Amino acid sequence: MHFHQEGFEHVPGGGVGLGEISTLPTAACLANAVHDATGWRPYDMPIRPDRLLEGLGT
């Protein structure tokens, strides 16, 4: 992971949000929960009902 440390002078206060980083493990947790419940591992997000049914072969 790389944090860009310069070039944010245009941002008020000089701060940059890091909220996107917290969304990455959430997707993996959801995919693992689907795998544990169904035995099918989703590789694409979002996990829509049509993709789930296709993955289950129904």
PDB file of N, CA and C in Angstrom:
ATOM      1  N   MET A   1       0.844  -1.162   0.000  1.00  0.00           N
ATOM      2  CA  MET A   1       0.000   0.000   0.000  1.00  0.00           C
ATOM      3  C   MET A   1       0.893   1.229   0.000  1.00  0.00           C
ATOM      4  N   HIS A   2       0.482   2.232  -0.731  1.00  0.00           N
ATOM      5  CA  HIS A   2       1.277   3.447  -0.841  1.00  0.00           C
ATOM      6  C   HIS A   2       0.427   4.640  -0.437  1.00  0.00           C
ATOM      7  N   PHE A   3       0.955   5.465   0.422  1.00  0.00           N
ATOM      8  CA  PHE A   3       0.290   6.707   0.812  1.00  0.00           C
ATOM      9  C   PHE A   3       1.024   7.869   0.162  1.00  0.00           C
ATOM     10  N   HIS A   4       0.289   8.600  -0.649  1.00  0.00           N
ATOM     11  CA  HIS A   4       0.856   9.767  -1.331  1.00  0.00           C
ATOM     12  C   HIS A   4       1.016  10.880  -0.308  1.00  0.00           C
ATOM     13  N   GLN A   5       2.228  11.326  -0.053  1.00  0.00           N
ATOM     14  CA  GLN A   5       2.469  12.265   1.032  1.00  0.00           C
ATOM     15  C   GLN A   5       2.625  13.709   0.586  1.00  0.00           C
ATOM     16  N   GLU A   6       2.678  13.959  -0.684  1.00  0.00           N
ATOM     17  CA  GLU A   6       2.769  15.342  -1.133  1.00  0.00           C
ATOM     18  C   GLU A   6       1.775  15.573  -2.255  1.00  0.00           C
ATOM     19  N   GLY A   7       1.456  16.840  -2.479  1.00  0.00           N
ATOM     20  CA  GLY A   7       0.547  17.173  -3.562  1.00  0.00           C
ATOM     21  C   GLY A   7      -0.892  17.385  -3.139  1.00  0.00           C
ATOM     22  N   PHE A   8      -1.147  17.521  -1.838  1.00  0.00           N
ATOM     23  CA  PHE A   8      -2.508  17.736  -1.367  1.00  0.00           C
ATOM     24  C   PHE A   8      -2.705  19.140  -0.810  1.00  0.00           C
ATOM     25  N   GLU A   9      -1.930  20.083  -1.326  1.00  0.00           N
ATOM     26  CA  GLU A   9      -2.055  21.464  -0.859  1.00  0.00           C
ATOM     27  C   GLU A   9      -3.412  22.062  -1.207  1.00  0.00           C
ATOM     28  N   HIS A  10      -4.061  21.556  -2.246  1.00  0.00           N
ATOM     29  CA  HIS A  10      -5.353  22.085  -2.673  1.00  0.00           C
ATOM     30  C   HIS A  10      -6.495  21.652  -1.747  1.00  0.00           C
ATOM     31  N   VAL A  11      -6.257  20.695  -0.871  1.00  0.00           N
ATOM     32  CA  VAL A  11      -7.288  20.199   0.037  1.00  0.00           C
ATOM     33  C   VAL A  11      -7.342  21.113   1.253  1.00  0.00           C
ATOM     34  N   PRO A  12      -8.553  21.622   1.612  1.00  0.00           N
ATOM     35  CA  PRO A  12      -8.654  22.474   2.792  1.00  0.00           C
ATOM     36  C   PRO A  12      -8.129  21.754   4.040  1.00  0.00           C
ATOM     37  N   GLY A  13      -7.200  22.359   4.732  1.00  0.00           N
ATOM     38  CA  GLY A  13      -6.624  21.766   5.926  1.00  0.00           C
ATOM     39  C   GLY A  13      -5.506  20.793   5.638  1.00  0.00           C
ATOM     40  N   GLY A  14      -5.306  20.428   4.363  1.00  0.00           N
ATOM     41  CA  GLY A  14      -4.228  19.529   3.994  1.00  0.00           C
ATOM     42  C   GLY A  14      -4.497  18.066   4.301  1.00  0.00           C
ATOM     43  N   GLY A  15      -5.701  17.746   4.731  1.00  0.00           N
ATOM     44  CA  GLY A  15      -6.018  16.357   5.070  1.00  0.00           C
ATOM     45  C   GLY A  15      -6.617  15.593   3.916  1.00  0.00           C
ATOM     46  N   VAL A  16      -6.477  14.300   3.963  1.00  0.00           N
ATOM     47  CA  VAL A  16      -7.017  13.428   2.930  1.00  0.00           C
ATOM     48  C   VAL A  16      -7.765  12.291   3.617  1.00  0.00           C
ATOM     49  N   GLY A  17      -8.944  11.951   3.127  1.00  0.00           N
ATOM     50  CA  GLY A  17      -9.730  10.876   3.725  1.00  0.00           C
ATOM     51  C   GLY A  17      -9.145   9.507   3.452  1.00  0.00           C
ATOM     52  N   LEU A  18      -9.252   8.643   4.440  1.00  0.00           N
ATOM     53  CA  LEU A  18      -8.777   7.273   4.281  1.00  0.00           C
ATOM     54  C   LEU A  18      -9.924   6.283   4.437  1.00  0.00           C
ATOM     55  N   GLY A  19     -11.154   6.728   4.253  1.00  0.00           N
ATOM     56  CA  GLY A  19     -12.308   5.865   4.443  1.00  0.00           C
ATOM     57  C   GLY A  19     -12.388   4.708   3.471  1.00  0.00           C
ATOM     58  N   GLU A  20     -11.817   4.860   2.292  1.00  0.00           N
ATOM     59  CA  GLU A  20     -11.885   3.796   1.293  1.00  0.00           C
ATOM     60  C   GLU A  20     -11.141   2.550   1.756  1.00  0.00           C
ATOM     61  N   ILE A  21     -10.131   2.722   2.551  1.00  0.00           N
ATOM     62  CA  ILE A  21      -9.334   1.580   3.007  1.00  0.00           C
ATOM     63  C   ILE A  21     -10.184   0.628   3.843  1.00  0.00           C
ATOM     64  N   SER A  22     -11.119   1.167   4.600  1.00  0.00           N
ATOM     65  CA  SER A  22     -11.934   0.320   5.474  1.00  0.00           C
ATOM     66  C   SER A  22     -12.984  -0.482   4.713  1.00  0.00           C
ATOM     67  N   THR A  23     -13.245  -0.174   3.450  1.00  0.00           N
ATOM     68  CA  THR A  23     -14.253  -0.919   2.690  1.00  0.00           C
ATOM     69  C   THR A  23     -13.700  -2.197   2.064  1.00  0.00           C
ATOM     70  N   LEU A  24     -12.401  -2.301   1.904  1.00  0.00           N
ATOM     71  CA  LEU A  24     -11.815  -3.484   1.254  1.00  0.00           C
ATOM     72  C   LEU A  24     -12.012  -4.763   2.059  1.00  0.00           C
ATOM     73  N   PRO A  25     -11.730  -4.777   3.361  1.00  0.00           N
ATOM     74  CA  PRO A  25     -11.931  -6.026   4.097  1.00  0.00           C
ATOM     75  C   PRO A  25     -13.397  -6.409   4.220  1.00  0.00           C
ATOM     76  N   THR A  26     -14.286  -5.435   4.134  1.00  0.00           N
ATOM     77  CA  THR A  26     -15.719  -5.725   4.234  1.00  0.00           C
ATOM     78  C   THR A  26     -16.168  -6.611   3.080  1.00  0.00           C
ATOM     79  N   ALA A  27     -15.722  -6.311   1.876  1.00  0.00           N
ATOM     80  CA  ALA A  27     -16.091  -7.118   0.715  1.00  0.00           C
ATOM     81  C   ALA A  27     -15.585  -8.544   0.864  1.00  0.00           C
ATOM     82  N   ALA A  28     -14.367  -8.706   1.355  1.00  0.00           N
ATOM     83  CA  ALA A  28     -13.815 -10.047   1.552  1.00  0.00           C
ATOM     84  C   ALA A  28     -14.586 -10.806   2.621  1.00  0.00           C
ATOM     85  N   CYS A  29     -14.982 -10.121   3.679  1.00  0.00           N
ATOM     86  CA  CYS A  29     -15.764 -10.773   4.744  1.00  0.00           C
ATOM     87  C   CYS A  29     -17.113 -11.251   4.217  1.00  0.00           C
ATOM     88  N   LEU A  30     -17.758 -10.421   3.410  1.00  0.00           N
ATOM     89  CA  LEU A  30     -19.048 -10.819   2.840  1.00  0.00           C
ATOM     90  C   LEU A  30     -18.888 -12.011   1.903  1.00  0.00           C
ATOM     91  N   ALA A  31     -17.855 -11.987   1.074  1.00  0.00           N
ATOM     92  CA  ALA A  31     -17.611 -13.110   0.163  1.00  0.00           C
ATOM     93  C   ALA A  31     -17.330 -14.390   0.940  1.00  0.00           C
ATOM     94  N   ASN A  32     -16.560 -14.292   2.023  1.00  0.00           N
ATOM     95  CA  ASN A  32     -16.279 -15.470   2.838  1.00  0.00           C
ATOM     96  C   ASN A  32     -17.533 -15.983   3.533  1.00  0.00           C
ATOM     97  N   ALA A  33     -18.412 -15.083   3.953  1.00  0.00           N
ATOM     98  CA  ALA A  33     -19.661 -15.497   4.586  1.00  0.00           C
ATOM     99  C   ALA A  33     -20.550 -16.236   3.594  1.00  0.00           C
ATOM    100  N   VAL A  34     -20.612 -15.752   2.348  1.00  0.00           N
ATOM    101  CA  VAL A  34     -21.382 -16.444   1.311  1.00  0.00           C
ATOM    102  C   VAL A  34     -20.780 -17.819   1.047  1.00  0.00           C
ATOM    103  N   HIS A  35     -19.466 -17.899   1.002  1.00  0.00           N
ATOM    104  CA  HIS A  35     -18.814 -19.187   0.773  1.00  0.00           C
ATOM    105  C   HIS A  35     -19.093 -20.161   1.908  1.00  0.00           C
ATOM    106  N   ASP A  36     -19.020 -19.695   3.133  1.00  0.00           N
ATOM    107  CA  ASP A  36     -19.301 -20.556   4.285  1.00  0.00           C
ATOM    108  C   ASP A  36     -20.739 -21.054   4.283  1.00  0.00           C
ATOM    109  N   ALA A  37     -21.667 -20.202   3.850  1.00  0.00           N
ATOM    110  CA  ALA A  37     -23.077 -20.564   3.877  1.00  0.00           C
ATOM    111  C   ALA A  37     -23.487 -21.442   2.703  1.00  0.00           C
ATOM    112  N   THR A  38     -22.855 -21.271   1.545  1.00  0.00           N
ATOM    113  CA  THR A  38     -23.332 -21.945   0.340  1.00  0.00           C
ATOM    114  C   THR A  38     -22.329 -22.910  -0.279  1.00  0.00           C
ATOM    115  N   GLY A  39     -21.047 -22.734  -0.002  1.00  0.00           N
ATOM    116  CA  GLY A  39     -20.022 -23.549  -0.641  1.00  0.00           C
ATOM    117  C   GLY A  39     -19.552 -22.978  -1.962  1.00  0.00           C
ATOM    118  N   TRP A  40     -20.167 -21.904  -2.427  1.00  0.00           N
ATOM    119  CA  TRP A  40     -19.786 -21.231  -3.671  1.00  0.00           C
ATOM    120  C   TRP A  40     -19.001 -19.977  -3.336  1.00  0.00           C
ATOM    121  N   ARG A  41     -17.858 -19.780  -3.985  1.00  0.00           N
ATOM    122  CA  ARG A  41     -17.044 -18.603  -3.707  1.00  0.00           C
ATOM    123  C   ARG A  41     -17.274 -17.537  -4.769  1.00  0.00           C
ATOM    124  N   PRO A  42     -17.814 -16.395  -4.370  1.00  0.00           N
ATOM    125  CA  PRO A  42     -17.983 -15.288  -5.321  1.00  0.00           C
ATOM    126  C   PRO A  42     -16.662 -14.568  -5.557  1.00  0.00           C
ATOM    127  N   TYR A  43     -16.393 -14.240  -6.811  1.00  0.00           N
ATOM    128  CA  TYR A  43     -15.185 -13.507  -7.158  1.00  0.00           C
ATOM    129  C   TYR A  43     -15.497 -12.118  -7.700  1.00  0.00           C
ATOM    130  N   ASP A  44     -16.761 -11.815  -7.917  1.00  0.00           N
ATOM    131  CA  ASP A  44     -17.165 -10.513  -8.443  1.00  0.00           C
ATOM    132  C   ASP A  44     -18.088  -9.837  -7.450  1.00  0.00           C
ATOM    133  N   MET A  45     -17.946  -8.542  -7.337  1.00  0.00           N
ATOM    134  CA  MET A  45     -18.819  -7.737  -6.503  1.00  0.00           C
ATOM    135  C   MET A  45     -19.629  -6.832  -7.400  1.00  0.00           C
ATOM    136  N   PRO A  46     -20.832  -6.486  -7.052  1.00  0.00           N
ATOM    137  CA  PRO A  46     -21.561  -6.912  -5.867  1.00  0.00           C
ATOM    138  C   PRO A  46     -22.094  -8.336  -6.013  1.00  0.00           C
ATOM    139  N   ILE A  47     -22.361  -8.945  -4.889  1.00  0.00           N
ATOM    140  CA  ILE A  47     -22.929 -10.293  -4.888  1.00  0.00           C
ATOM    141  C   ILE A  47     -24.436 -10.130  -5.030  1.00  0.00           C
ATOM    142  N   ARG A  48     -24.876 -10.170  -6.272  1.00  0.00           N
ATOM    143  CA  ARG A  48     -26.299  -9.992  -6.559  1.00  0.00           C
ATOM    144  C   ARG A  48     -26.991 -11.341  -6.536  1.00  0.00           C
ATOM    145  N   PRO A  49     -28.312 -11.341  -6.337  1.00  0.00           N
ATOM    146  CA  PRO A  49     -29.042 -12.612  -6.323  1.00  0.00           C
ATOM    147  C   PRO A  49     -28.863 -13.429  -7.604  1.00  0.00           C
ATOM    148  N   ASP A  50     -28.835 -12.765  -8.760  1.00  0.00           N
ATOM    149  CA  ASP A  50     -28.682 -13.520 -10.008  1.00  0.00           C
ATOM    150  C   ASP A  50     -27.304 -14.181 -10.090  1.00  0.00           C
ATOM    151  N   ARG A  51     -26.268 -13.514  -9.619  1.00  0.00           N
ATOM    152  CA  ARG A  51     -24.934 -14.120  -9.613  1.00  0.00           C
ATOM    153  C   ARG A  51     -24.853 -15.268  -8.616  1.00  0.00           C
ATOM    154  N   LEU A  52     -25.509 -15.115  -7.496  1.00  0.00           N
ATOM    155  CA  LEU A  52     -25.510 -16.165  -6.489  1.00  0.00           C
ATOM    156  C   LEU A  52     -26.207 -17.404  -7.022  1.00  0.00           C
ATOM    157  N   LEU A  53     -27.356 -17.220  -7.644  1.00  0.00           N
ATOM    158  CA  LEU A  53     -28.086 -18.379  -8.200  1.00  0.00           C
ATOM    159  C   LEU A  53     -27.293 -19.043  -9.315  1.00  0.00           C
ATOM    160  N   GLU A  54     -26.632 -18.227 -10.149  1.00  0.00           N
ATOM    161  CA  GLU A  54     -25.814 -18.789 -11.221  1.00  0.00           C
ATOM    162  C   GLU A  54     -24.643 -19.572 -10.641  1.00  0.00           C
ATOM    163  N   GLY A  55     -24.024 -19.066  -9.606  1.00  0.00           N
ATOM    164  CA  GLY A  55     -22.912 -19.752  -8.979  1.00  0.00           C
ATOM    165  C   GLY A  55     -23.329 -21.048  -8.308  1.00  0.00           C
ATOM    166  N   LEU A  56     -24.538 -21.076  -7.798  1.00  0.00           N
ATOM    167  CA  LEU A  56     -25.044 -22.286  -7.158  1.00  0.00           C
ATOM    168  C   LEU A  56     -25.543 -23.312  -8.169  1.00  0.00           C
ATOM    169  N   GLY A  57     -25.659 -22.875  -9.436  1.00  0.00           N
ATOM    170  CA  GLY A  57     -26.094 -23.788 -10.480  1.00  0.00           C
ATOM    171  C   GLY A  57     -27.580 -24.039 -10.496  1.00  0.00           C
ATOM    172  N   THR A  58     -28.345 -23.097  -9.973  1.00  0.00           N
ATOM    173  CA  THR A  58     -29.801 -23.262  -9.994  1.00  0.00           C
ATOM    174  C   THR A  58     -30.442 -22.448 -11.064  1.00  0.00           C
TER     175      THR A  58
END
